Short mmCIF file of C-alpha atoms in Angstrom, two decimals:
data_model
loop_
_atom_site.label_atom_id
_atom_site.label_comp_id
_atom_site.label_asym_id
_atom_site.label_seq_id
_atom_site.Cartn_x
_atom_site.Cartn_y
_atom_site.Cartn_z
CA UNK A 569 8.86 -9.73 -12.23
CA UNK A 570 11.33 -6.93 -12.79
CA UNK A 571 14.17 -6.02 -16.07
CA UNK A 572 17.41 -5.03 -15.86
CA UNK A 573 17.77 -1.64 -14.43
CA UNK A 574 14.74 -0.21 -13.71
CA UNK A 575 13.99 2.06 -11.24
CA UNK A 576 12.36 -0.68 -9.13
CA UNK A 577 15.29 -2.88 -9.48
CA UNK A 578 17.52 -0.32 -7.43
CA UNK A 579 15.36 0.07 -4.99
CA UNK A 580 14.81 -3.43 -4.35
CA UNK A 581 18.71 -3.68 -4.15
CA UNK A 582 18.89 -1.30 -1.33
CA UNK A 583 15.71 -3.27 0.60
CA UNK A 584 17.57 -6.06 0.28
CA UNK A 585 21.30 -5.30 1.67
CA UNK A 586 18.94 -3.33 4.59
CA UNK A 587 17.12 -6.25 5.25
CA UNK A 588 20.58 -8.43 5.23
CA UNK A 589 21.84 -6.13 8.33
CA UNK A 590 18.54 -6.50 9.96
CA UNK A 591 18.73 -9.94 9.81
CA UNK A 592 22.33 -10.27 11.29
CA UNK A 593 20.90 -8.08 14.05
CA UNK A 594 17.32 -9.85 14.72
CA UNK A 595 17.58 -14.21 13.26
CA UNK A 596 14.56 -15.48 11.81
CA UNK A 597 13.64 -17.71 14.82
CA UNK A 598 13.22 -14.59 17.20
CA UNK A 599 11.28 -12.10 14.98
CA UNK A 600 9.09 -15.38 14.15
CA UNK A 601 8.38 -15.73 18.06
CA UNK A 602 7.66 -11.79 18.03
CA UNK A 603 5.36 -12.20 15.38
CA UNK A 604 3.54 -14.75 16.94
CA UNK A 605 3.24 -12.88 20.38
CA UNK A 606 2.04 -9.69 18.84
CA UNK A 607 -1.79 -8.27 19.74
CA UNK A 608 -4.17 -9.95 16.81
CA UNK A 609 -4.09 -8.40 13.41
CA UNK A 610 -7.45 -6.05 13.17
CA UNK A 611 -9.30 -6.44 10.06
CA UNK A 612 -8.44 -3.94 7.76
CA UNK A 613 -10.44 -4.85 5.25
CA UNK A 614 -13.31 -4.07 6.95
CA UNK A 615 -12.51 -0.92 8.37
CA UNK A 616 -11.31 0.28 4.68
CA UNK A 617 -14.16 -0.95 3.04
CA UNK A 618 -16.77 1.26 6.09
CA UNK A 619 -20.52 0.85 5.44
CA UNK A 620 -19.82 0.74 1.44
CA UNK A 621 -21.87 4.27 1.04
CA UNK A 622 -18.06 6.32 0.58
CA UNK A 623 -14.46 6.00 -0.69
CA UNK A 624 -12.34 4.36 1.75
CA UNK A 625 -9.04 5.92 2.31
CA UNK A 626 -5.63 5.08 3.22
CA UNK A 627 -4.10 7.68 5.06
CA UNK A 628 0.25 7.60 4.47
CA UNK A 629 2.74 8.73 6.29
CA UNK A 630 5.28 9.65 3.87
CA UNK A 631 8.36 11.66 4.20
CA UNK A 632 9.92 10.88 1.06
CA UNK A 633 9.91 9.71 -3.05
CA UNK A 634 11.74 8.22 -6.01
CA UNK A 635 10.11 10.75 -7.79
CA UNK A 636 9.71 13.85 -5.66
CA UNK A 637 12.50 14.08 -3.32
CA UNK A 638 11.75 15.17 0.51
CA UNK A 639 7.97 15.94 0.90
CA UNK A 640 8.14 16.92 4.85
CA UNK A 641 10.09 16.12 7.95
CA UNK A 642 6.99 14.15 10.45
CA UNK A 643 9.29 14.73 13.15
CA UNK A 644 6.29 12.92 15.18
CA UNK A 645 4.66 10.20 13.23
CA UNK A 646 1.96 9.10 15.69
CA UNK A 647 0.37 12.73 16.22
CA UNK A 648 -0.07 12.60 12.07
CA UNK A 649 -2.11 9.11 12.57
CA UNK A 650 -3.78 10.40 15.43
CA UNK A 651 -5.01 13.02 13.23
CA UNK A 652 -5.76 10.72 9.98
CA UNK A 653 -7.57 8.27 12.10
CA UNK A 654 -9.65 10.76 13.88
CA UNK A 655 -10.57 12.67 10.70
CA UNK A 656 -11.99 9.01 9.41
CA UNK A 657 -9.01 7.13 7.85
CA UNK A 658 -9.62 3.82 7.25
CA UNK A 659 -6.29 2.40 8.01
CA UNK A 660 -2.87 4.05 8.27
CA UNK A 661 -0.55 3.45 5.80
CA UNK A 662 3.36 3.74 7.32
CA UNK A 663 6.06 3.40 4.87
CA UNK A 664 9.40 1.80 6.60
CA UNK A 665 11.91 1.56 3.29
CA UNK A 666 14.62 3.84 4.40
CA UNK A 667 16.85 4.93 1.70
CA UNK A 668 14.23 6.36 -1.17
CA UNK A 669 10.87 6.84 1.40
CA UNK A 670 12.97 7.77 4.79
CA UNK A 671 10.72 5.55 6.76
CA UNK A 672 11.51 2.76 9.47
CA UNK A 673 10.37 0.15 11.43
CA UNK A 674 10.32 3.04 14.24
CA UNK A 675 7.64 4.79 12.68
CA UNK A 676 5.92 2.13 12.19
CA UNK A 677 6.28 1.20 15.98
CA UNK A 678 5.04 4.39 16.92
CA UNK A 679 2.00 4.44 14.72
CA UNK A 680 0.69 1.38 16.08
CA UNK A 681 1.34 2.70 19.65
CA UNK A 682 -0.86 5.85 18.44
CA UNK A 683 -4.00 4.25 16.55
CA UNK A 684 -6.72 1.58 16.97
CA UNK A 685 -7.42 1.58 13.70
CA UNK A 686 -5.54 -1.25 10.80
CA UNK A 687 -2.18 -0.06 10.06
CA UNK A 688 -0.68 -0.86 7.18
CA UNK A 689 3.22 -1.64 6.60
CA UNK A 690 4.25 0.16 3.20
CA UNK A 691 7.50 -1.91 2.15
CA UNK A 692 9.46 -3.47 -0.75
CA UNK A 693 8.25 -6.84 0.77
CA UNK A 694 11.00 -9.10 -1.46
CA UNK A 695 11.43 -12.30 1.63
CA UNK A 696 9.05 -13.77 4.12
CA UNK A 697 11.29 -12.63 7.03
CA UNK A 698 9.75 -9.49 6.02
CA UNK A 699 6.19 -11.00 6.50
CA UNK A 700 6.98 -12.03 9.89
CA UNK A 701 8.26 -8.67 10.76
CA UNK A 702 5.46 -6.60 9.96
CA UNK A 703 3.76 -8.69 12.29
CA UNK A 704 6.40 -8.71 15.05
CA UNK A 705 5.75 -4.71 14.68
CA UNK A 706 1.85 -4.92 15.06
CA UNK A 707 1.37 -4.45 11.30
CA UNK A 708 -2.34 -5.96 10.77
CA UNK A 709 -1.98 -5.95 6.50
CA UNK A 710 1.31 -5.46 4.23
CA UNK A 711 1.51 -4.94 0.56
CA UNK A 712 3.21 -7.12 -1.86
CA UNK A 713 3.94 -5.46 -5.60
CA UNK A 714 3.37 -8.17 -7.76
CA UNK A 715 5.76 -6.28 -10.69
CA UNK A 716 8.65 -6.91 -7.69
CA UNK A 717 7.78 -11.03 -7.34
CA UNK A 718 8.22 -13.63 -8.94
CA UNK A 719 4.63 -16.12 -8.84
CA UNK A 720 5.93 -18.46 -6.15
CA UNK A 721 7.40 -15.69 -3.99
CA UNK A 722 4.07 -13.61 -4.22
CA UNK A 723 1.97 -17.09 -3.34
CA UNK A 724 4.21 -18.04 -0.33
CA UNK A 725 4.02 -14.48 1.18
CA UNK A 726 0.71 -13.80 0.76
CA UNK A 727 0.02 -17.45 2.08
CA UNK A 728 2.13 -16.54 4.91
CA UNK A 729 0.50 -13.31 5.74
CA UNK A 730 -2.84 -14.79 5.40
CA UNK A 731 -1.49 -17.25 7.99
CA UNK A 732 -0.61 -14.81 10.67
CA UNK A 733 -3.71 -13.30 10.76
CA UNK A 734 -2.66 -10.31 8.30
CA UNK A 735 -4.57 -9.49 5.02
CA UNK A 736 -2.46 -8.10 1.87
CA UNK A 737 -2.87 -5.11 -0.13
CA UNK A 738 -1.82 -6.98 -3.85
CA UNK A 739 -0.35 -3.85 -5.95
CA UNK A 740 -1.30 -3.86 -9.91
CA UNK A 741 -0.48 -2.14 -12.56
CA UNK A 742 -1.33 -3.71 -15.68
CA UNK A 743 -3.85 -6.65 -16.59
CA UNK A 744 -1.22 -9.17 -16.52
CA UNK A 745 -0.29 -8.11 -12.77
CA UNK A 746 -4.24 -8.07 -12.39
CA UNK A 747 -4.25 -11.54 -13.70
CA UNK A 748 -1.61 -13.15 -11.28
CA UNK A 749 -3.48 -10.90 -8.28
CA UNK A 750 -6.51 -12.43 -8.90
CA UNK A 751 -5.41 -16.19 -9.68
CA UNK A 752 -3.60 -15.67 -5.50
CA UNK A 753 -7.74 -14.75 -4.60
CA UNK A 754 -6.94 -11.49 -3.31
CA UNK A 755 -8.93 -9.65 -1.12
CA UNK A 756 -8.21 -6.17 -1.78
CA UNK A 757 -6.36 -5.25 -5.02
CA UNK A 758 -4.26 -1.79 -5.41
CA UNK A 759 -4.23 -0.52 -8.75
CA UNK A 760 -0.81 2.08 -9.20
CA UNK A 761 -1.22 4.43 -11.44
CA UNK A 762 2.41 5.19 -10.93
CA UNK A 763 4.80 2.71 -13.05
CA UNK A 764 7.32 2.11 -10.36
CA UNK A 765 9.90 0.93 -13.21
CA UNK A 766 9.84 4.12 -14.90
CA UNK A 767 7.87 6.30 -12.19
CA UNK A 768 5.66 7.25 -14.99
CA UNK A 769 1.76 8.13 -14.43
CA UNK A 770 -0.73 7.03 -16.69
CA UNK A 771 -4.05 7.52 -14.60
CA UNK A 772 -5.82 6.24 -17.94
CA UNK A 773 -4.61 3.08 -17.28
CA UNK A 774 -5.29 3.04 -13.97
CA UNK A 775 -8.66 3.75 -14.24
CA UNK A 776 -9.10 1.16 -17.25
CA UNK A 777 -7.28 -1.60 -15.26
CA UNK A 778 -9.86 -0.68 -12.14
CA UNK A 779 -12.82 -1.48 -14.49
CA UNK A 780 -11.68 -4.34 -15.04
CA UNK A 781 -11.43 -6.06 -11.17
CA UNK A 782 -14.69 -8.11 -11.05
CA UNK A 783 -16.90 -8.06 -7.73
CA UNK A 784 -15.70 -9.30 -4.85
CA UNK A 785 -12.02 -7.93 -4.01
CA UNK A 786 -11.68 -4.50 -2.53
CA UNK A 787 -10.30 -2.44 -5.14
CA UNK A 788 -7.58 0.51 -4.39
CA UNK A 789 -6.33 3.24 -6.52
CA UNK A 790 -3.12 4.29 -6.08
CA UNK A 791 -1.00 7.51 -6.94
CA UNK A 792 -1.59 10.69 -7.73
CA UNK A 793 -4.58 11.82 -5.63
CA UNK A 794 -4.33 16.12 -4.98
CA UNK A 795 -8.11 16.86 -4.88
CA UNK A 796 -11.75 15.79 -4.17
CA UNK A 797 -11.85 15.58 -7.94
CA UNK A 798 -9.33 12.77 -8.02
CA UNK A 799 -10.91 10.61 -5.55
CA UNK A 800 -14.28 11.23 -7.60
CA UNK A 801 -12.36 10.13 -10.98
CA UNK A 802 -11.18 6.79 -8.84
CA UNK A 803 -14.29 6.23 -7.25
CA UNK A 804 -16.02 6.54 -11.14
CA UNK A 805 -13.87 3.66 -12.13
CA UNK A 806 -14.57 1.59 -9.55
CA UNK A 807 -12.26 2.12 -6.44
CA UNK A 808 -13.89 1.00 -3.23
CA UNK A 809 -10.62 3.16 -1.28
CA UNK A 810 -7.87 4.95 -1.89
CA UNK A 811 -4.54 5.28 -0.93
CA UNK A 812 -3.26 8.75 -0.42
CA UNK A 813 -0.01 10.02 1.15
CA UNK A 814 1.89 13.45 -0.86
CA UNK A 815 -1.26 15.35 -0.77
CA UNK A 816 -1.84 15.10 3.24
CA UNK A 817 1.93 15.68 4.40
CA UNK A 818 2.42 18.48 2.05
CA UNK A 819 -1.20 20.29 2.63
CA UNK A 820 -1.85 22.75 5.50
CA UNK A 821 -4.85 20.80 7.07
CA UNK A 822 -4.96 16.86 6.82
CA UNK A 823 -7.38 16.56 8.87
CA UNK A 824 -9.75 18.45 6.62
CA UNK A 825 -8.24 16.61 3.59
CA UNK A 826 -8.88 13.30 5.04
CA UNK A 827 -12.94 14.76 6.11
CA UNK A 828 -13.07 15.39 2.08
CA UNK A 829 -11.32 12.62 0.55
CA UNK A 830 -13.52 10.20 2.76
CA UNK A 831 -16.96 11.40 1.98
CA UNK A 832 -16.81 11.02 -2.15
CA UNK A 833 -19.69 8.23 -3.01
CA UNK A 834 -18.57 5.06 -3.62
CA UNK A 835 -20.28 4.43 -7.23
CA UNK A 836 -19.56 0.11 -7.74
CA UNK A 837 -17.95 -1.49 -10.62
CA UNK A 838 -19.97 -2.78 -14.07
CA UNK A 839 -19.29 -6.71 -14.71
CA UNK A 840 -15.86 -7.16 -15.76
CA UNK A 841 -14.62 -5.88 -18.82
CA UNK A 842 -17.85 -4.82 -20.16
CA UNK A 843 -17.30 -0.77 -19.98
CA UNK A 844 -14.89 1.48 -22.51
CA UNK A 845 -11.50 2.57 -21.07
CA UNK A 846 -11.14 5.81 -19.03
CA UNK A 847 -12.44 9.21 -20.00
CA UNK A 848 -13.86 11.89 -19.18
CA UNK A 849 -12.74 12.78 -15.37
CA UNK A 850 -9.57 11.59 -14.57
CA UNK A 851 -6.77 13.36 -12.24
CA UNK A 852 -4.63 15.01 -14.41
#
């Protein structure tokens, strides 16, 4: 649920006036039929989660942030996945918001061309036409941020995802959000540790509110991940994968960062809530 002008707000005001000129372009009806003829979603799930033994990662591609400006050009998006997936990426992560991320559905298009591995579309998902074009564009799982939906808008698009064949990356960033992800049953649970109201990071929290996911989901942390040491400090409070996109555009060798990130030990998660907050070896 968002507050009067918060960083999240505006952005969510640009998605939506882009995704009103999409719409005049591309109705409903046709992207549905688009969806519905596009090559089965892969199970990214799966492929995130590997043999269980290491960290999964999300590989980005990411030109662009609220909170960083430019990051790098990608003037060729699907030679960067080629490289993520070979190197052992789980799934590709591709953001398409335009206006603060510089992504697009092209990119996206382009990706999926490149890689047989899950991709993921990165979006301010705010309307289900948005569900059905993710899948129109071979997306095979999309994140919803629960802080950007109301309940009954993150139920009906993560029902609809579900129903064309997609799985959903459910983004968290405090217990309440946990809550509502895990009254929807979802499958694999992002924890931020970026506030995307304020664009603060708090990786305390984020390691606290990882703790606290019980068995089951697939639990991802978010933000802020520079170093082997940060994916160790994730995977000690109980990430199963993370998501990381600044550090491999802006590094001179993803491929070797992607090697790295993706052989930390996966170390489990204690029964809910029964472990101290975060300290010790967090990201800083």
């Amino acid at each position: 649920m968002t507050s009067t002008g918060t960083v999240l707000d505006a952005i969510i005001a640009g998605v939506q006036e882009d995704l009103a000129a999409r719409r005049a372009r591309i109705p409903l009806e046709q992207i549905q039929e688009e969806a519905a003829a596009a090559h089965p979603a892969r199970d990214a799930r799966a492929s995130i989660a590997g043999d269980g033994s290491a960290v999964g990662l999300i590989a980005e591609v990411k030109r662009r942030s609220p909170s960083k400006g430019a990051l790098a050009q990608i003037p060729d998006p699907a030679a960067l996945a080629s490289i993520y997936e070979s190197s052992g990426a789980g799934a590709i992560s591709v953001l398409t918001e335009e206006r603060r991320f510089g992504g697009s559905l092209a990119d996206l298009d382009a990706v999926r061309a490149a890689v047989d591995c899950p991709v993921l579309r990165k979006d301010f998902m705010v309307d289900p036409y948005q569900v059905h074009e993710a899948r129109a564009h071979g997306a095979d799982l999309i994140l919803l941020i629960v802080a950007a939906l109301e309940d009954s808008q993150l139920a009906q698009m993560h029902a609809l995802a579900t129903e064309l064949g997609m799985q959903v990356l459910v983004e968290t960033h405090t217990e309440a959000e946990l809550e509502r992800a895990l009254a929807l049953d979802a499958q694999l649970i992002g924890v931020n540790a970026r506030d995307l109201k304020t664009l603060d990071v708090d990786l305390d929290r984020a390691a606290a509110l990882l703790r606290s996911i019980p068995a089951g989901p697939l639990a991802v942390g978010e933000s802020a991940v520079f170093s082997v040491a940060h994916v160790r400090a994730y995977a000690a409070a109980g990430a199963d994968a993370v998501l990381v996109g600044e550090a491999l555009v802006t590094g001179s060798d993803p491929a070797a960062s992607v090697r790295a990130f993706s052989t930390v030990p996966r170390t489990g998660r204690t029964p809910r809530l029964s472990t101290p907050s975060a300290n010790g070896e967090t990201a800083r």
